[in-house]
PDB file of C-alpha atoms in Angstrom:
ATOM      1  CA  MET D 192      53.069  14.685  48.434  1.00 89.00           C
ATOM      2  CA  VAL D 193      53.005  17.216  51.258  1.00 95.00           C
ATOM      3  CA  TYR D 194      52.686  16.342  54.921  1.00 97.00           C
ATOM      4  CA  TYR D 195      50.651  18.659  57.132  1.00 97.00           C
ATOM      5  CA  PHE D 196      50.831  18.820  60.933  1.00 98.00           C
ATOM      6  CA  LYS D 197      49.019  20.782  63.625  1.00 97.00           C
ATOM      7  CA  ALA D 198      50.976  22.591  66.328  1.00 97.00           C
ATOM      8  CA  ARG D 199      49.978  22.175  69.972  1.00 95.00           C
ATOM      9  CA  PRO D 200      46.517  23.722  70.507  1.00 93.00           C
ATOM     10  CA  GLU D 201      47.645  26.185  73.173  1.00 94.00           C
ATOM     11  CA  CYS D 202      49.806  27.897  70.539  1.00 94.00           C
ATOM     12  CA  GLY D 203      46.788  28.657  68.378  1.00 93.00           C
ATOM     13  CA  ASP D 204      45.616  27.311  65.041  1.00 94.00           C
ATOM     14  CA  PHE D 205      48.931  26.848  63.236  1.00 97.00           C
ATOM     15  CA  THR D 206      49.778  24.474  60.394  1.00 97.00           C
ATOM     16  CA  ILE D 207      53.258  23.048  59.904  1.00 98.00           C
ATOM     17  CA  TYR D 208      54.075  21.300  56.651  1.00 97.00           C
ATOM     18  CA  MET D 209      56.924  19.699  54.723  1.00 96.00           C
ATOM     19  CA  GLY D 210      57.561  18.004  51.401  1.00 91.00           C
ATOM     20  CA  LEU D 211      58.001  14.301  50.781  1.00 87.00           C
ATOM     21  CA  ASP D 212      61.483  14.704  49.314  1.00 86.00           C
ATOM     22  CA  LYS D 213      63.900  17.210  47.810  1.00 83.00           C
ATOM     23  CA  HIS D 214      61.969  17.312  44.544  1.00 83.00           C
ATOM     24  CA  GLU D 215      58.789  18.231  46.393  1.00 85.00           C
ATOM     25  CA  ASN D 216      60.799  20.878  48.216  1.00 88.00           C
ATOM     26  CA  GLU D 217      61.432  22.622  44.914  1.00 91.00           C
ATOM     27  CA  ASP D 218      57.728  23.357  44.509  1.00 91.00           C
ATOM     28  CA  LEU D 219      57.438  24.455  48.146  1.00 93.00           C
ATOM     29  CA  ILE D 220      60.309  26.868  47.591  1.00 93.00           C
ATOM     30  CA  LYS D 221      58.728  28.170  44.393  1.00 92.00           C
ATOM     31  CA  TYR D 222      55.128  28.517  45.555  1.00 94.00           C
ATOM     32  CA  GLY D 223      55.444  29.449  49.219  1.00 94.00           C
ATOM     33  CA  LEU D 224      53.436  32.281  50.744  1.00 94.00           C
ATOM     34  CA  PRO D 225      54.636  35.460  52.492  1.00 94.00           C
ATOM     35  CA  GLU D 226      53.252  34.087  55.781  1.00 96.00           C
ATOM     36  CA  ASP D 227      55.518  31.015  55.612  1.00 97.00           C
ATOM     37  CA  ILE D 228      58.586  30.535  57.818  1.00 98.00           C
ATOM     38  CA  TRP D 229      61.166  28.001  56.590  1.00 98.00           C
ATOM     39  CA  PHE D 230      63.049  25.666  58.976  1.00 98.00           C
ATOM     40  CA  HIS D 231      66.082  23.436  58.345  1.00 97.00           C
ATOM     41  CA  VAL D 232      68.781  21.723  60.393  1.00 97.00           C
ATOM     42  CA  ASP D 233      71.911  23.851  60.165  1.00 96.00           C
ATOM     43  CA  LYS D 234      74.755  22.392  58.102  1.00 93.00           C
ATOM     44  CA  LEU D 235      73.049  18.978  57.775  1.00 94.00           C
ATOM     45  CA  SER D 236      70.561  17.399  55.413  1.00 92.00           C
ATOM     46  CA  SER D 237      66.988  17.558  56.654  1.00 94.00           C
ATOM     47  CA  ALA D 238      63.418  18.075  55.592  1.00 94.00           C
ATOM     48  CA  HIS D 239      62.337  21.582  54.638  1.00 95.00           C
ATOM     49  CA  VAL D 240      59.712  22.388  57.249  1.00 97.00           C
ATOM     50  CA  TYR D 241      57.392  25.380  56.940  1.00 98.00           C
ATOM     51  CA  LEU D 242      55.277  27.123  59.519  1.00 98.00           C
ATOM     52  CA  ARG D 243      52.358  29.120  58.142  1.00 97.00           C
ATOM     53  CA  LEU D 244      51.743  32.206  60.270  1.00 96.00           C
ATOM     54  CA  GLN D 245      48.508  34.128  60.517  1.00 92.00           C
ATOM     55  CA  ARG D 246      48.055  37.309  58.485  1.00 89.00           C
ATOM     56  CA  GLY D 247      49.945  40.176  60.092  1.00 89.00           C
ATOM     57  CA  GLN D 248      52.180  37.984  62.230  1.00 93.00           C
ATOM     58  CA  THR D 249      55.961  38.134  61.999  1.00 93.00           C
ATOM     59  CA  MET D 250      58.794  35.739  62.700  1.00 95.00           C
ATOM     60  CA  GLU D 251      59.608  37.612  65.900  1.00 93.00           C
ATOM     61  CA  GLY D 252      56.129  36.839  67.200  1.00 93.00           C
ATOM     62  CA  ILE D 253      56.572  33.042  67.153  1.00 96.00           C
ATOM     63  CA  SER D 254      56.134  31.702  70.683  1.00 96.00           C
ATOM     64  CA  ALA D 255      58.786  29.497  72.302  1.00 96.00           C
ATOM     65  CA  GLU D 256      56.366  26.545  72.317  1.00 97.00           C
ATOM     66  CA  LEU D 257      55.525  26.898  68.635  1.00 97.00           C
ATOM     67  CA  LEU D 258      59.198  27.280  67.796  1.00 97.00           C
ATOM     68  CA  GLU D 259      59.948  24.093  69.731  1.00 98.00           C
ATOM     69  CA  ASP D 260      57.343  22.134  67.765  1.00 98.00           C
ATOM     70  CA  CYS D 261      58.895  23.217  64.457  1.00 98.00           C
ATOM     71  CA  ALA D 262      62.469  22.577  65.580  1.00 98.00           C
ATOM     72  CA  GLN D 263      61.644  19.127  66.926  1.00 98.00           C
ATOM     73  CA  LEU D 264      59.897  18.177  63.678  1.00 98.00           C
ATOM     74  CA  VAL D 265      62.901  19.299  61.634  1.00 97.00           C
ATOM     75  CA  LYS D 266      65.328  17.363  63.818  1.00 97.00           C
ATOM     76  CA  ALA D 267      63.181  14.221  63.671  1.00 97.00           C
ATOM     77  CA  ASN D 268      63.217  14.419  59.858  1.00 96.00           C
ATOM     78  CA  SER D 269      66.969  14.626  59.498  1.00 96.00           C
ATOM     79  CA  ILE D 270      68.782  11.296  59.125  1.00 94.00           C
ATOM     80  CA  GLN D 271      71.932  12.645  60.761  1.00 95.00           C
ATOM     81  CA  GLY D 272      70.375  15.299  62.939  1.00 96.00           C
ATOM     82  CA  ASN D 273      67.904  12.915  64.537  1.00 96.00           C
ATOM     83  CA  LYS D 274      70.810  11.032  66.129  1.00 94.00           C
ATOM     84  CA  LEU D 275      72.632  14.099  67.434  1.00 96.00           C
ATOM     85  CA  ASN D 276      72.195  16.260  70.495  1.00 96.00           C
ATOM     86  CA  ASN D 277      72.825  19.994  70.743  1.00 97.00           C
ATOM     87  CA  LEU D 278      72.320  20.879  67.108  1.00 96.00           C
ATOM     88  CA  ASP D 279      71.093  24.121  65.585  1.00 97.00           C
ATOM     89  CA  VAL D 280      68.002  24.667  63.499  1.00 98.00           C
ATOM     90  CA  VAL D 281      67.892  27.755  61.294  1.00 98.00           C
ATOM     91  CA  TYR D 282      64.715  29.518  60.246  1.00 98.00           C
ATOM     92  CA  THR D 283      63.839  32.505  58.088  1.00 98.00           C
ATOM     93  CA  PRO D 284      60.873  33.939  56.164  1.00 98.00           C
ATOM     94  CA  TRP D 285      60.074  32.118  52.936  1.00 97.00           C
ATOM     95  CA  SER D 286      60.611  35.386  51.047  1.00 96.00           C
ATOM     96  CA  ASN D 287      64.249  35.364  52.176  1.00 97.00           C
ATOM     97  CA  LEU D 288      65.005  32.084  50.396  1.00 97.00           C
ATOM     98  CA  ARG D 289      67.221  32.455  47.349  1.00 95.00           C
ATOM     99  CA  LYS D 290      67.251  29.899  44.557  1.00 93.00           C
ATOM    100  CA  THR D 291      69.575  30.072  41.538  1.00 92.00           C
ATOM    101  CA  PRO D 292      69.791  27.794  38.467  1.00 90.00           C
ATOM    102  CA  SER D 293      73.229  26.548  39.537  1.00 92.00           C
ATOM    103  CA  MET D 294      71.966  25.150  42.849  1.00 92.00           C
ATOM    104  CA  ASP D 295      71.222  21.474  43.345  1.00 90.00           C
ATOM    105  CA  VAL D 296      67.656  20.224  43.725  1.00 87.00           C
ATOM    106  CA  GLY D 297      66.357  21.234  47.136  1.00 82.00           C
ATOM    107  CA  GLN D 298      69.277  23.557  47.820  1.00 88.00           C
ATOM    108  CA  VAL D 299      68.640  27.171  48.804  1.00 94.00           C
ATOM    109  CA  GLY D 300      70.516  30.232  49.957  1.00 95.00           C
ATOM    110  CA  PHE D 301      69.432  33.472  51.582  1.00 97.00           C
ATOM    111  CA  HIS D 302      68.954  36.971  50.246  1.00 96.00           C
ATOM    112  CA  ASN D 303      69.762  38.517  53.617  1.00 97.00           C
ATOM    113  CA  ALA D 304      71.717  36.600  56.284  1.00 96.00           C
ATOM    114  CA  LYS D 305      70.498  39.056  58.916  1.00 96.00           C
ATOM    115  CA  LEU D 306      66.987  37.640  58.555  1.00 97.00           C
ATOM    116  CA  VAL D 307      68.120  34.131  59.496  1.00 98.00           C
ATOM    117  CA  ARG D 308      67.534  33.013  63.102  1.00 97.00           C
ATOM    118  CA  THR D 309      68.931  30.015  64.988  1.00 97.00           C
ATOM    119  CA  VAL D 310      67.424  27.884  67.719  1.00 97.00           C
ATOM    120  CA  ARG D 311      69.379  25.259  69.649  1.00 97.00           C
ATOM    121  CA  VAL D 312      67.813  21.809  70.027  1.00 97.00           C
ATOM    122  CA  GLU D 313      69.409  19.902  72.898  1.00 97.00           C
ATOM    123  CA  LYS D 314      67.798  16.545  72.202  1.00 96.00           C
ATOM    124  CA  ARG D 315      64.859  14.845  70.549  1.00 97.00           C
ATOM    125  CA  ILE D 316      61.692  15.009  72.640  1.00 97.00           C
ATOM    126  CA  ASN D 317      59.615  12.006  71.626  1.00 97.00           C
ATOM    127  CA  GLU D 318      56.508  13.349  73.324  1.00 97.00           C
ATOM    128  CA  ILE D 319      56.479  16.350  70.977  1.00 97.00           C
ATOM    129  CA  VAL D 320      57.359  14.378  67.842  1.00 97.00           C
ATOM    130  CA  ASN D 321      54.735  11.707  68.554  1.00 98.00           C
ATOM    131  CA  ARG D 322      52.059  14.320  69.230  1.00 98.00           C
ATOM    132  CA  LEU D 323      52.827  16.046  65.924  1.00 98.00           C
ATOM    133  CA  ASN D 324      52.842  12.768  63.990  1.00 97.00           C
ATOM    134  CA  LYS D 325      49.359  11.962  65.300  1.00 97.00           C
ATOM    135  CA  THR D 326      48.081  15.088  63.504  1.00 97.00           C
ATOM    136  CA  LYS D 327      49.843  14.213  60.237  1.00 97.00           C
ATOM    137  CA  VAL D 328      47.778  14.446  57.061  1.00 97.00           C
ATOM    138  CA  GLU D 329      49.049  13.583  53.584  1.00 95.00           C
ATOM    139  CA  ARG D 330      47.865  15.628  50.635  1.00 94.00           C
ATOM    140  CA  THR D 331      48.839  16.208  47.032  1.00 92.00           C
ATOM    141  CA  PRO D 332      47.996  19.898  46.635  1.00 89.00           C
ATOM    142  CA  ASP D 333      48.204  21.965  43.491  1.00 90.00           C
ATOM    143  CA  LEU D 334      50.674  24.428  44.974  1.00 88.00           C
ATOM    144  CA  LYS D 335      50.712  26.601  41.860  1.00 89.00           C
ATOM    145  CA  ALA D 336      46.918  26.931  41.876  1.00 90.00           C
ATOM    146  CA  GLU D 337      46.909  27.714  45.610  1.00 88.00           C
ATOM    147  CA  ARG D 338      49.448  30.466  45.024  1.00 86.00           C
ATOM    148  CA  GLU D 339      47.389  31.897  42.163  1.00 91.00           C
ATOM    149  CA  VAL D 340      44.297  32.004  44.385  1.00 89.00           C
ATOM    150  CA  TYR D 341      46.338  33.761  47.065  1.00 86.00           C
ATOM    151  CA  ASN D 342      47.687  36.285  44.551  1.00 81.00           C
ATOM    152  CA  ALA D 343      44.190  36.988  43.210  1.00 88.00           C
ATOM    153  CA  ALA D 344      42.913  37.628  46.729  1.00 83.00           C
ATOM    154  CA  GLU D 345      45.852  39.952  47.380  1.00 80.00           C
ATOM    155  CA  ARG D 346      45.145  41.925  44.206  1.00 83.00           C
ATOM    156  CA  ALA D 347      41.457  42.221  45.104  1.00 86.00           C
ATOM    157  CA  GLU D 348      42.334  43.448  48.584  1.00 78.00           C
ATOM    158  CA  ARG D 349      44.776  46.030  47.244  1.00 76.00           C
ATOM    159  CA  LYS D 350      42.144  47.204  44.753  1.00 79.00           C
ATOM    160  CA  THR D 351      39.618  47.615  47.549  1.00 81.00           C
ATOM    161  CA  GLN D 352      42.132  49.492  49.690  1.00 80.00           C
ATOM    162  CA  THR D 353      42.988  51.801  46.784  1.00 81.00           C
ATOM    163  CA  ARG D 354      39.303  52.486  46.103  1.00 82.00           C
ATOM    164  CA  ASP D 355      38.620  53.188  49.780  1.00 84.00           C
ATOM    165  CA  LYS D 356      41.622  55.500  49.948  1.00 85.00           C
ATOM    166  CA  LYS D 357      40.437  57.491  46.930  1.00 83.00           C
ATOM    167  CA  ARG D 358      36.945  57.739  48.435  1.00 84.00           C
ATOM    168  CA  ARG D 359      38.349  59.066  51.722  1.00 87.00           C
ATOM    169  CA  GLU D 360      40.552  61.565  49.891  1.00 85.00           C
ATOM    170  CA  GLU D 361      37.581  62.807  47.838  1.00 84.00           C
ATOM    171  CA  MET D 362      35.455  63.220  50.960  1.00 83.00           C
ATOM    172  CA  GLU D 363      38.268  65.113  52.671  1.00 85.00           C
ATOM    173  CA  ARG D 364      38.635  67.368  49.610  1.00 83.00           C
ATOM    174  CA  LEU D 365      34.930  68.149  49.542  1.00 82.00           C
ATOM    175  CA  GLU D 366      34.919  68.871  53.267  1.00 83.00           C
ATOM    176  CA  LYS D 367      37.864  71.266  52.884  1.00 84.00           C
ATOM    177  CA  GLU D 368      36.067  73.062  50.064  1.00 79.00           C
ATOM    178  CA  LYS D 369      32.935  73.315  52.182  1.00 80.00           C
ATOM    179  CA  GLN D 370      34.832  74.759  55.142  1.00 80.00           C
ATOM    180  CA  ALA D 371      36.658  77.203  52.848  1.00 79.00           C
ATOM    181  CA  GLU D 372      33.324  78.338  51.413  1.00 77.00           C
ATOM    182  CA  ILE D 373      31.901  78.870  54.914  1.00 79.00           C
ATOM    183  CA  ARG D 374      34.941  80.906  55.944  1.00 76.00           C
ATOM    184  CA  SER D 375      34.686  82.985  52.759  1.00 77.00           C
ATOM    185  CA  TYR D 376      30.991  83.694  53.357  1.00 75.00           C
ATOM    186  CA  LYS D 377      31.621  84.742  56.938  1.00 70.00           C
ATOM    187  CA  GLY D 378      34.374  87.061  55.811  1.00 67.00           C
ATOM    188  CA  LEU D 379      32.070  88.607  53.237  1.00 68.00           C
ATOM    189  CA  MET D 380      29.400  89.195  55.846  1.00 69.00           C
ATOM    190  CA  VAL D 381      31.886  90.971  58.108  1.00 61.00           C
ATOM    191  CA  ALA D 382      33.366  93.100  55.356  1.00 58.00           C
ATOM    192  CA  GLN D 383      30.053  94.142  53.838  1.00 61.00           C
ATOM    193  CA  LYS D 384      28.489  97.329  55.194  1.00 57.00           C
ATOM    194  CA  MET D 385      25.057  96.147  56.135  1.00 55.00           C
ATOM    195  CA  THR D 386      22.329  98.705  56.571  1.00 53.00           C
ATOM    196  CA  SER D 387      20.689  98.589  59.965  1.00 55.00           C
ATOM    197  CA  ASN D 388      18.110 100.689  61.785  1.00 53.00           C
ATOM    198  CA  LYS D 389      20.959 102.331  63.630  1.00 53.00           C
ATOM    199  CA  ASP D 390      22.671 103.296  60.365  1.00 56.00           C
ATOM    200  CA  VAL D 391      19.458 104.801  59.037  1.00 50.00           C
ATOM    201  CA  ALA D 392      18.928 106.882  62.154  1.00 52.00           C
ATOM    202  CA  SER D 393      22.478 108.214  62.053  1.00 52.00           C
ATOM    203  CA  LYS D 394      21.889 109.470  58.501  1.00 54.00           C
ATOM    204  CA  GLY D 395      18.782 111.361  59.570  1.00 54.00           C
ATOM    205  CA  LYS D 396      16.380 109.363  57.423  1.00 54.00           C
ATOM    206  CA  SER D 397      13.485 107.325  58.554  1.00 57.00           C
ATOM    207  CA  LEU D 398      12.747 103.877  57.246  1.00 52.00           C
ATOM    208  CA  GLN D 399       9.822 105.340  55.356  1.00 60.00           C
ATOM    209  CA  GLU D 400      12.053 107.940  53.686  1.00 59.00           C
ATOM    210  CA  LEU D 401      14.571 105.276  52.793  1.00 47.00           C
ATOM    211  CA  GLU D 402      11.873 103.168  51.231  1.00 56.00           C
ATOM    212  CA  GLU D 403      10.626 106.217  49.227  1.00 61.00           C
ATOM    213  CA  ASP D 404      14.163 106.818  47.963  1.00 56.00           C
ATOM    214  CA  PHE D 405      14.352 103.222  46.903  1.00 53.00           C
ATOM    215  CA  MET D 406      11.035 103.511  45.043  1.00 54.00           C
TER     216      MET D 406
END
């Protein structure tokens, strides 16, 4: 079971989601997407909350309001953290999560600590938590299948980009050859001694005489 929430409308169309329990979190860790940002209460047990960004967005681009929604949801879903004030919530890109066979179920580490950010939550704001809970939808998604669809779309996009790049390179090559041919032709025209009426006159022959010589 995965719970899906909608962030406040003024932030844009953003989905926030979390697993039912630590076992569900294992699949979320395994089949997350590059656009996902992971949230967790620092040093305490809590739900694993994910924010799905739009394509091209980065963690640094998360607005303060959107960040607050995610942090409040994490705090509200921590048995210990929900009762405490002034706690920290950590967040990082899904791709920075590190999972090893020796770790407990639901436990994760980080590949790069420098990619981990912290936001301080002074207290629970019921208005925010209640608003988010009103948007809550329960689903049982096939996370593996969703990831495979995503990967297939990524491969198709890369293939299209590669094909377009090759087409542009071929057009540029042909244009260069065309321009080189034009320059070569112009150079030939300049270098060649072309016979003109003036040249004929300077040699003392008339056009008629020149034509007779040719015949």
